[in-house]
Amino acid sequence: MKRALVLFGSVSDQYIYDDIISELKKEYLVDFQVISAHRNPEDLKDRLDRDDFDFIIAGAGLAAHLPGVCASLTKRPVFGVYVPANFSGLDSLLSILQMPFGVPVATLNPNNIDIVAKVLKVINSRDKKSINIVVGKEVREYESTQSELKRLSQFGEENGVSLNINENFSDVEFNIVLAHHDFKKEMREDAFYIPLLNASEKKSPSYGVKILERVDNGAIWFGVNNSRNALKFYLNLRGE
């Protein structure tokens, strides 16, 4: 049975992590610790160095650095959950979501923790040599879309994964979805989602609220125009 390490930044988050732990125990062995990336950085490093887990669920509010710091200190997959302390959780969501390339954190709503087990099962059942990239025809020709597809294709080639670009989901391959703000398709458990913004939208803070609304609707998300982190996380889940 796989082992999940659950880390939260404060005991005040108990109202969130109690439910998360209960859900995870249905599928995994669970180890839990309250540890702050800001107040106890050495303790955090020591805990991660033990490497006695298969993946991490890390949650925090406010600046919410815990999931990202975990991802920088371990090669194990890190799922980040945001705590809605201020701004309905917008501050912590963006802190967790917006990781630089190479430090992927799979971001999800704390009420959607059951998707972790579902995604792990789906990945084990799908074709591991290719990924289906879902891009709506209405945004296919956007400059931001073309730039994202070019970066993603190069990264996939470097890691031995072929990419198939389609308007629809695949039931054979795992899916990475470039989701523009007018994306109307369903949220699925066999997909990772990336908010796709053009240059002007990236400059508007109001789109941060729209991304929060999207994540609240479900699924697993990665940072704006950062599909390479989704692919890297997928490879981490496969142990590559």
PDB file of C-alpha atoms in Angstrom:
ATOM      1  CA  MET A   1       0.000   0.000   0.000  1.00  0.00           C
ATOM      2  CA  LYS A   2       1.323   3.443  -0.941  1.00  0.00           C
ATOM      3  CA  ARG A   3       2.185   5.941   1.765  1.00  0.00           C
ATOM      4  CA  ALA A   4       0.946   9.515   1.857  1.00  0.00           C
ATOM      5  CA  LEU A   5       2.714  12.177   3.896  1.00  0.00           C
ATOM      6  CA  VAL A   6       0.321  14.947   4.918  1.00  0.00           C
ATOM      7  CA  LEU A   7       1.904  18.226   6.010  1.00  0.00           C
ATOM      8  CA  PHE A   8       0.115  21.385   7.112  1.00  0.00           C
ATOM      9  CA  GLY A   9       1.562  24.672   8.253  1.00  0.00           C
ATOM     10  CA  SER A  10      -0.606  25.290  11.309  1.00  0.00           C
ATOM     11  CA  VAL A  11      -2.816  23.473  13.814  1.00  0.00           C
ATOM     12  CA  SER A  12      -5.456  26.088  13.027  1.00  0.00           C
ATOM     13  CA  ASP A  13      -5.929  24.252   9.721  1.00  0.00           C
ATOM     14  CA  GLN A  14      -7.317  21.182  11.523  1.00  0.00           C
ATOM     15  CA  TYR A  15     -10.806  21.782  10.183  1.00  0.00           C
ATOM     16  CA  ILE A  16      -9.338  21.090   6.738  1.00  0.00           C
ATOM     17  CA  TYR A  17      -6.721  18.410   7.333  1.00  0.00           C
ATOM     18  CA  ASP A  18      -8.926  16.147   9.466  1.00  0.00           C
ATOM     19  CA  ASP A  19     -11.200  15.497   6.486  1.00  0.00           C
ATOM     20  CA  ILE A  20      -8.237  15.116   4.124  1.00  0.00           C
ATOM     21  CA  ILE A  21      -6.599  12.500   6.345  1.00  0.00           C
ATOM     22  CA  SER A  22      -9.858  10.579   6.710  1.00  0.00           C
ATOM     23  CA  GLU A  23     -10.321  10.474   2.936  1.00  0.00           C
ATOM     24  CA  LEU A  24      -6.739   9.404   2.225  1.00  0.00           C
ATOM     25  CA  LYS A  25      -6.888   6.579   4.772  1.00  0.00           C
ATOM     26  CA  LYS A  26      -9.440   4.855   2.541  1.00  0.00           C
ATOM     27  CA  GLU A  27      -6.661   4.153   0.029  1.00  0.00           C
ATOM     28  CA  TYR A  28      -3.262   4.819   1.650  1.00  0.00           C
ATOM     29  CA  LEU A  29      -1.155   4.589   4.760  1.00  0.00           C
ATOM     30  CA  VAL A  30      -1.019   8.145   6.107  1.00  0.00           C
ATOM     31  CA  ASP A  31       1.617   9.948   8.161  1.00  0.00           C
ATOM     32  CA  PHE A  32       0.730  13.446   9.347  1.00  0.00           C
ATOM     33  CA  GLN A  33       2.709  16.337  10.790  1.00  0.00           C
ATOM     34  CA  VAL A  34       2.161  20.030  11.416  1.00  0.00           C
ATOM     35  CA  ILE A  35       5.278  21.809  10.249  1.00  0.00           C
ATOM     36  CA  SER A  36       5.869  25.332   8.985  1.00  0.00           C
ATOM     37  CA  ALA A  37       8.118  26.083   6.036  1.00  0.00           C
ATOM     38  CA  HIS A  38       8.775  29.521   7.534  1.00  0.00           C
ATOM     39  CA  ARG A  39       9.210  28.720  11.216  1.00  0.00           C
ATOM     40  CA  ASN A  40      10.716  25.217  10.997  1.00  0.00           C
ATOM     41  CA  PRO A  41      12.663  24.931   7.734  1.00  0.00           C
ATOM     42  CA  GLU A  42      15.313  22.565   9.107  1.00  0.00           C
ATOM     43  CA  ASP A  43      12.678  20.275  10.620  1.00  0.00           C
ATOM     44  CA  LEU A  44      10.904  20.211   7.269  1.00  0.00           C
ATOM     45  CA  LYS A  45      14.077  19.246   5.427  1.00  0.00           C
ATOM     46  CA  ASP A  46      14.828  16.511   7.953  1.00  0.00           C
ATOM     47  CA  ARG A  47      11.335  15.085   7.549  1.00  0.00           C
ATOM     48  CA  LEU A  48      11.537  15.030   3.769  1.00  0.00           C
ATOM     49  CA  ASP A  49      15.021  13.515   3.827  1.00  0.00           C
ATOM     50  CA  ARG A  50      13.541  10.412   5.479  1.00  0.00           C
ATOM     51  CA  ASP A  51      11.887   9.661   2.108  1.00  0.00           C
ATOM     52  CA  ASP A  52       9.470   7.111   3.594  1.00  0.00           C
ATOM     53  CA  PHE A  53       6.461   8.196   1.536  1.00  0.00           C
ATOM     54  CA  ASP A  54       5.213   7.928  -2.038  1.00  0.00           C
ATOM     55  CA  PHE A  55       3.657  11.361  -2.334  1.00  0.00           C
ATOM     56  CA  ILE A  56       2.915  14.467  -0.267  1.00  0.00           C
ATOM     57  CA  ILE A  57      -0.261  16.387   0.434  1.00  0.00           C
ATOM     58  CA  ALA A  58       0.833  19.816   1.661  1.00  0.00           C
ATOM     59  CA  GLY A  59      -1.508  22.580   2.734  1.00  0.00           C
ATOM     60  CA  ALA A  60      -1.085  26.127   3.969  1.00  0.00           C
ATOM     61  CA  GLY A  61      -2.732  29.532   3.979  1.00  0.00           C
ATOM     62  CA  LEU A  62      -1.623  33.118   3.410  1.00  0.00           C
ATOM     63  CA  ALA A  63       1.815  33.052   1.707  1.00  0.00           C
ATOM     64  CA  ALA A  64       1.461  29.236   1.535  1.00  0.00           C
ATOM     65  CA  HIS A  65       5.068  28.368   0.768  1.00  0.00           C
ATOM     66  CA  LEU A  66       4.925  24.865   2.246  1.00  0.00           C
ATOM     67  CA  PRO A  67       3.911  22.927  -0.900  1.00  0.00           C
ATOM     68  CA  GLY A  68       6.468  24.699  -3.086  1.00  0.00           C
ATOM     69  CA  VAL A  69       9.280  24.269  -0.564  1.00  0.00           C
ATOM     70  CA  CYS A  70       8.425  20.561  -0.321  1.00  0.00           C
ATOM     71  CA  ALA A  71       8.579  20.254  -4.114  1.00  0.00           C
ATOM     72  CA  SER A  72      12.013  21.883  -4.116  1.00  0.00           C
ATOM     73  CA  LEU A  73      13.358  19.415  -1.525  1.00  0.00           C
ATOM     74  CA  THR A  74      12.025  16.086  -2.820  1.00  0.00           C
ATOM     75  CA  LYS A  75      11.489  14.322  -6.135  1.00  0.00           C
ATOM     76  CA  ARG A  76       8.295  12.788  -4.792  1.00  0.00           C
ATOM     77  CA  PRO A  77       5.043  14.225  -6.218  1.00  0.00           C
ATOM     78  CA  VAL A  78       3.572  17.075  -4.168  1.00  0.00           C
ATOM     79  CA  PHE A  79      -0.136  17.878  -4.165  1.00  0.00           C
ATOM     80  CA  GLY A  80      -0.841  21.332  -2.764  1.00  0.00           C
ATOM     81  CA  VAL A  81      -4.115  22.367  -1.144  1.00  0.00           C
ATOM     82  CA  TYR A  82      -4.867  25.983  -0.371  1.00  0.00           C
ATOM     83  CA  VAL A  83      -6.353  27.170   2.920  1.00  0.00           C
ATOM     84  CA  PRO A  84      -8.933  29.959   2.499  1.00  0.00           C
ATOM     85  CA  ALA A  85      -7.663  32.259   5.255  1.00  0.00           C
ATOM     86  CA  ASN A  86      -7.954  35.541   3.303  1.00  0.00           C
ATOM     87  CA  PHE A  87      -9.500  36.586  -0.024  1.00  0.00           C
ATOM     88  CA  SER A  88     -11.378  33.232  -0.147  1.00  0.00           C
ATOM     89  CA  GLY A  89      -7.986  31.566  -0.449  1.00  0.00           C
ATOM     90  CA  LEU A  90      -6.805  33.504  -3.500  1.00  0.00           C
ATOM     91  CA  ASP A  91      -3.481  34.442  -1.902  1.00  0.00           C
ATOM     92  CA  SER A  92      -2.613  30.880  -0.889  1.00  0.00           C
ATOM     93  CA  LEU A  93      -3.920  29.447  -4.176  1.00  0.00           C
ATOM     94  CA  LEU A  94      -1.608  31.629  -6.255  1.00  0.00           C
ATOM     95  CA  SER A  95       1.342  30.935  -3.947  1.00  0.00           C
ATOM     96  CA  ILE A  96       0.867  27.191  -4.499  1.00  0.00           C
ATOM     97  CA  LEU A  97      -0.178  27.275  -8.156  1.00  0.00           C
ATOM     98  CA  GLN A  98       2.441  29.625  -9.580  1.00  0.00           C
ATOM     99  CA  MET A  99       5.557  27.475  -9.242  1.00  0.00           C
ATOM    100  CA  PRO A 100       8.508  28.068 -11.588  1.00  0.00           C
ATOM    101  CA  PHE A 101       9.187  25.501 -14.281  1.00  0.00           C
ATOM    102  CA  GLY A 102      10.879  22.435 -12.827  1.00  0.00           C
ATOM    103  CA  VAL A 103       9.197  22.658  -9.410  1.00  0.00           C
ATOM    104  CA  PRO A 104       5.706  21.288 -10.074  1.00  0.00           C
ATOM    105  CA  VAL A 105       2.950  21.309  -7.457  1.00  0.00           C
ATOM    106  CA  ALA A 106      -0.406  19.799  -8.389  1.00  0.00           C
ATOM    107  CA  THR A 107      -2.939  22.250  -6.986  1.00  0.00           C
ATOM    108  CA  LEU A 108      -6.452  21.330  -5.884  1.00  0.00           C
ATOM    109  CA  ASN A 109      -9.340  22.430  -3.744  1.00  0.00           C
ATOM    110  CA  PRO A 110      -9.135  20.899  -0.222  1.00  0.00           C
ATOM    111  CA  ASN A 111     -12.701  19.593  -0.660  1.00  0.00           C
ATOM    112  CA  ASN A 112     -11.611  17.630  -3.726  1.00  0.00           C
ATOM    113  CA  ILE A 113      -8.946  15.404  -2.154  1.00  0.00           C
ATOM    114  CA  ASP A 114     -10.564  12.195  -3.422  1.00  0.00           C
ATOM    115  CA  ILE A 115      -9.311  13.086  -6.887  1.00  0.00           C
ATOM    116  CA  VAL A 116      -5.759  12.145  -5.837  1.00  0.00           C
ATOM    117  CA  ALA A 117      -6.539   8.420  -5.678  1.00  0.00           C
ATOM    118  CA  LYS A 118      -8.607   8.633  -8.865  1.00  0.00           C
ATOM    119  CA  VAL A 119      -5.791  10.304 -10.820  1.00  0.00           C
ATOM    120  CA  LEU A 120      -3.202   7.808  -9.614  1.00  0.00           C
ATOM    121  CA  LYS A 121      -5.393   4.908 -10.732  1.00  0.00           C
ATOM    122  CA  VAL A 122      -6.097   6.493 -14.114  1.00  0.00           C
ATOM    123  CA  ILE A 123      -2.420   7.121 -14.848  1.00  0.00           C
ATOM    124  CA  ASN A 124      -1.577   3.490 -14.114  1.00  0.00           C
ATOM    125  CA  SER A 125      -4.232   2.356 -16.602  1.00  0.00           C
ATOM    126  CA  ARG A 126      -3.430   4.672 -19.532  1.00  0.00           C
ATOM    127  CA  ASP A 127      -0.878   4.616 -22.343  1.00  0.00           C
ATOM    128  CA  LYS A 128       2.316   5.868 -20.730  1.00  0.00           C
ATOM    129  CA  LYS A 129       4.172   6.791 -23.929  1.00  0.00           C
ATOM    130  CA  SER A 130       1.866   9.561 -25.090  1.00  0.00           C
ATOM    131  CA  ILE A 131      -0.227  12.421 -23.740  1.00  0.00           C
ATOM    132  CA  ASN A 132      -3.353  13.959 -25.228  1.00  0.00           C
ATOM    133  CA  ILE A 133      -3.222  17.776 -25.270  1.00  0.00           C
ATOM    134  CA  VAL A 134      -6.712  19.291 -25.268  1.00  0.00           C
ATOM    135  CA  VAL A 135      -6.892  22.702 -26.951  1.00  0.00           C
ATOM    136  CA  GLY A 136     -10.113  24.315 -28.120  1.00  0.00           C
ATOM    137  CA  LYS A 137     -10.180  25.413 -31.745  1.00  0.00           C
ATOM    138  CA  GLU A 138     -11.231  28.917 -30.628  1.00  0.00           C
ATOM    139  CA  VAL A 139      -7.809  29.505 -29.019  1.00  0.00           C
ATOM    140  CA  ARG A 140      -5.603  27.205 -31.122  1.00  0.00           C
ATOM    141  CA  GLU A 141      -4.150  30.087 -33.132  1.00  0.00           C
ATOM    142  CA  TYR A 142      -3.511  32.424 -30.197  1.00  0.00           C
ATOM    143  CA  GLU A 143       0.145  33.404 -29.876  1.00  0.00           C
ATOM    144  CA  SER A 144       0.118  32.292 -26.234  1.00  0.00           C
ATOM    145  CA  THR A 145      -1.273  28.893 -27.265  1.00  0.00           C
ATOM    146  CA  GLN A 146       1.321  28.372 -29.964  1.00  0.00           C
ATOM    147  CA  SER A 147       4.160  29.342 -27.619  1.00  0.00           C
ATOM    148  CA  GLU A 148       2.855  26.964 -24.951  1.00  0.00           C
ATOM    149  CA  LEU A 149       2.496  24.071 -27.381  1.00  0.00           C
ATOM    150  CA  LYS A 150       6.004  24.633 -28.711  1.00  0.00           C
ATOM    151  CA  ARG A 151       7.565  24.572 -25.226  1.00  0.00           C
ATOM    152  CA  LEU A 152       5.517  21.559 -24.208  1.00  0.00           C
ATOM    153  CA  SER A 153       6.329  19.601 -27.380  1.00  0.00           C
ATOM    154  CA  GLN A 154      10.045  20.191 -26.911  1.00  0.00           C
ATOM    155  CA  PHE A 155       9.908  19.109 -23.273  1.00  0.00           C
ATOM    156  CA  GLY A 156       7.905  16.020 -24.200  1.00  0.00           C
ATOM    157  CA  GLU A 157      10.428  15.073 -26.879  1.00  0.00           C
ATOM    158  CA  GLU A 158      13.279  15.479 -24.401  1.00  0.00           C
ATOM    159  CA  ASN A 159      11.535  13.064 -22.025  1.00  0.00           C
ATOM    160  CA  GLY A 160      10.385  10.469 -24.541  1.00  0.00           C
ATOM    161  CA  VAL A 161       6.684  11.354 -24.458  1.00  0.00           C
ATOM    162  CA  SER A 162       4.784  11.975 -27.670  1.00  0.00           C
ATOM    163  CA  LEU A 163       2.005  14.561 -27.669  1.00  0.00           C
ATOM    164  CA  ASN A 164      -1.247  14.398 -29.604  1.00  0.00           C
ATOM    165  CA  ILE A 165      -3.072  17.711 -29.920  1.00  0.00           C
ATOM    166  CA  ASN A 166      -6.867  17.460 -30.082  1.00  0.00           C
ATOM    167  CA  GLU A 167     -10.025  19.393 -29.342  1.00  0.00           C
ATOM    168  CA  ASN A 168     -11.462  16.485 -27.340  1.00  0.00           C
ATOM    169  CA  PHE A 169     -10.435  14.317 -24.397  1.00  0.00           C
ATOM    170  CA  SER A 170      -8.867  10.903 -24.861  1.00  0.00           C
ATOM    171  CA  ASP A 171     -10.040   7.828 -22.982  1.00  0.00           C
ATOM    172  CA  VAL A 172      -6.802   5.980 -23.818  1.00  0.00           C
ATOM    173  CA  GLU A 173      -4.138   8.580 -23.013  1.00  0.00           C
ATOM    174  CA  PHE A 174      -3.851  10.905 -20.035  1.00  0.00           C
ATOM    175  CA  ASN A 175      -4.918  14.470 -20.851  1.00  0.00           C
ATOM    176  CA  ILE A 176      -3.307  17.873 -20.331  1.00  0.00           C
ATOM    177  CA  VAL A 177      -5.816  20.650 -20.921  1.00  0.00           C
ATOM    178  CA  LEU A 178      -4.980  24.225 -21.915  1.00  0.00           C
ATOM    179  CA  ALA A 179      -8.047  25.873 -20.417  1.00  0.00           C
ATOM    180  CA  HIS A 180      -8.766  29.425 -21.513  1.00  0.00           C
ATOM    181  CA  HIS A 181     -11.196  31.410 -19.341  1.00  0.00           C
ATOM    182  CA  ASP A 182     -14.088  30.570 -21.685  1.00  0.00           C
ATOM    183  CA  PHE A 183     -13.300  26.849 -21.591  1.00  0.00           C
ATOM    184  CA  LYS A 184     -16.645  25.043 -21.351  1.00  0.00           C
ATOM    185  CA  LYS A 185     -15.719  21.352 -21.114  1.00  0.00           C
ATOM    186  CA  GLU A 186     -16.248  19.232 -17.996  1.00  0.00           C
ATOM    187  CA  MET A 187     -13.688  18.894 -15.222  1.00  0.00           C
ATOM    188  CA  ARG A 188     -12.306  15.344 -15.390  1.00  0.00           C
ATOM    189  CA  GLU A 189     -10.161  13.107 -13.192  1.00  0.00           C
ATOM    190  CA  ASP A 190      -8.049  11.870 -16.109  1.00  0.00           C
ATOM    191  CA  ALA A 191      -6.595  15.295 -16.830  1.00  0.00           C
ATOM    192  CA  PHE A 192      -4.362  18.065 -15.570  1.00  0.00           C
ATOM    193  CA  TYR A 193      -5.514  21.632 -16.279  1.00  0.00           C
ATOM    194  CA  ILE A 194      -3.446  24.711 -17.111  1.00  0.00           C
ATOM    195  CA  PRO A 195      -4.963  28.227 -17.188  1.00  0.00           C
ATOM    196  CA  LEU A 196      -4.171  29.652 -20.603  1.00  0.00           C
ATOM    197  CA  LEU A 197      -3.905  33.453 -20.685  1.00  0.00           C
ATOM    198  CA  ASN A 198      -2.783  35.811 -23.434  1.00  0.00           C
ATOM    199  CA  ALA A 199      -0.420  38.722 -22.816  1.00  0.00           C
ATOM    200  CA  SER A 200      -3.100  41.263 -21.855  1.00  0.00           C
ATOM    201  CA  GLU A 201      -4.927  38.826 -19.569  1.00  0.00           C
ATOM    202  CA  LYS A 202      -1.716  37.989 -17.719  1.00  0.00           C
ATOM    203  CA  LYS A 203      -1.456  41.673 -16.775  1.00  0.00           C
ATOM    204  CA  SER A 204      -4.924  41.792 -15.231  1.00  0.00           C
ATOM    205  CA  PRO A 205      -5.212  40.766 -11.552  1.00  0.00           C
ATOM    206  CA  SER A 206      -8.916  40.031 -12.062  1.00  0.00           C
ATOM    207  CA  TYR A 207      -7.999  36.833 -13.868  1.00  0.00           C
ATOM    208  CA  GLY A 208      -6.578  35.490 -10.607  1.00  0.00           C
ATOM    209  CA  VAL A 209     -10.141  35.433  -9.244  1.00  0.00           C
ATOM    210  CA  LYS A 210     -11.334  33.583 -12.347  1.00  0.00           C
ATOM    211  CA  ILE A 211      -8.627  30.961 -11.824  1.00  0.00           C
ATOM    212  CA  LEU A 212      -9.727  30.522  -8.196  1.00  0.00           C
ATOM    213  CA  GLU A 213     -13.273  29.921  -9.425  1.00  0.00           C
ATOM    214  CA  ARG A 214     -11.989  27.313 -11.891  1.00  0.00           C
ATOM    215  CA  VAL A 215      -9.992  25.419  -9.266  1.00  0.00           C
ATOM    216  CA  ASP A 216     -12.982  25.517  -6.910  1.00  0.00           C
ATOM    217  CA  ASN A 217     -14.948  23.660  -9.596  1.00  0.00           C
ATOM    218  CA  GLY A 218     -12.646  20.664  -9.270  1.00  0.00           C
ATOM    219  CA  ALA A 219      -9.746  18.880 -11.003  1.00  0.00           C
ATOM    220  CA  ILE A 220      -5.982  19.291 -10.604  1.00  0.00           C
ATOM    221  CA  TRP A 221      -4.335  22.490 -11.813  1.00  0.00           C
ATOM    222  CA  PHE A 222      -0.898  23.884 -12.578  1.00  0.00           C
ATOM    223  CA  GLY A 223       0.317  27.453 -13.094  1.00  0.00           C
ATOM    224  CA  VAL A 224      -0.611  29.913 -15.810  1.00  0.00           C
ATOM    225  CA  ASN A 225       0.823  28.904 -19.200  1.00  0.00           C
ATOM    226  CA  ASN A 226       2.984  26.262 -17.492  1.00  0.00           C
ATOM    227  CA  SER A 227       1.958  22.947 -19.025  1.00  0.00           C
ATOM    228  CA  ARG A 228       5.544  21.700 -18.764  1.00  0.00           C
ATOM    229  CA  ASN A 229       5.107  21.474 -15.002  1.00  0.00           C
ATOM    230  CA  ALA A 230       2.021  19.336 -15.562  1.00  0.00           C
ATOM    231  CA  LEU A 231       4.027  16.992 -17.768  1.00  0.00           C
ATOM    232  CA  LYS A 232       6.921  16.942 -15.306  1.00  0.00           C
ATOM    233  CA  PHE A 233       4.515  16.076 -12.493  1.00  0.00           C
ATOM    234  CA  TYR A 234       3.071  13.286 -14.631  1.00  0.00           C
ATOM    235  CA  LEU A 235       6.581  11.893 -15.114  1.00  0.00           C
ATOM    236  CA  ASN A 236       7.198  12.152 -11.348  1.00  0.00           C
ATOM    237  CA  LEU A 237       4.055  10.129 -10.687  1.00  0.00           C
ATOM    238  CA  ARG A 238       5.397   7.461 -13.021  1.00  0.00           C
ATOM    239  CA  GLY A 239       8.688   7.507 -11.125  1.00  0.00           C
ATOM    240  CA  GLU A 240      10.746   8.917 -13.998  1.00  0.00           C
TER     241      GLU A 240
END
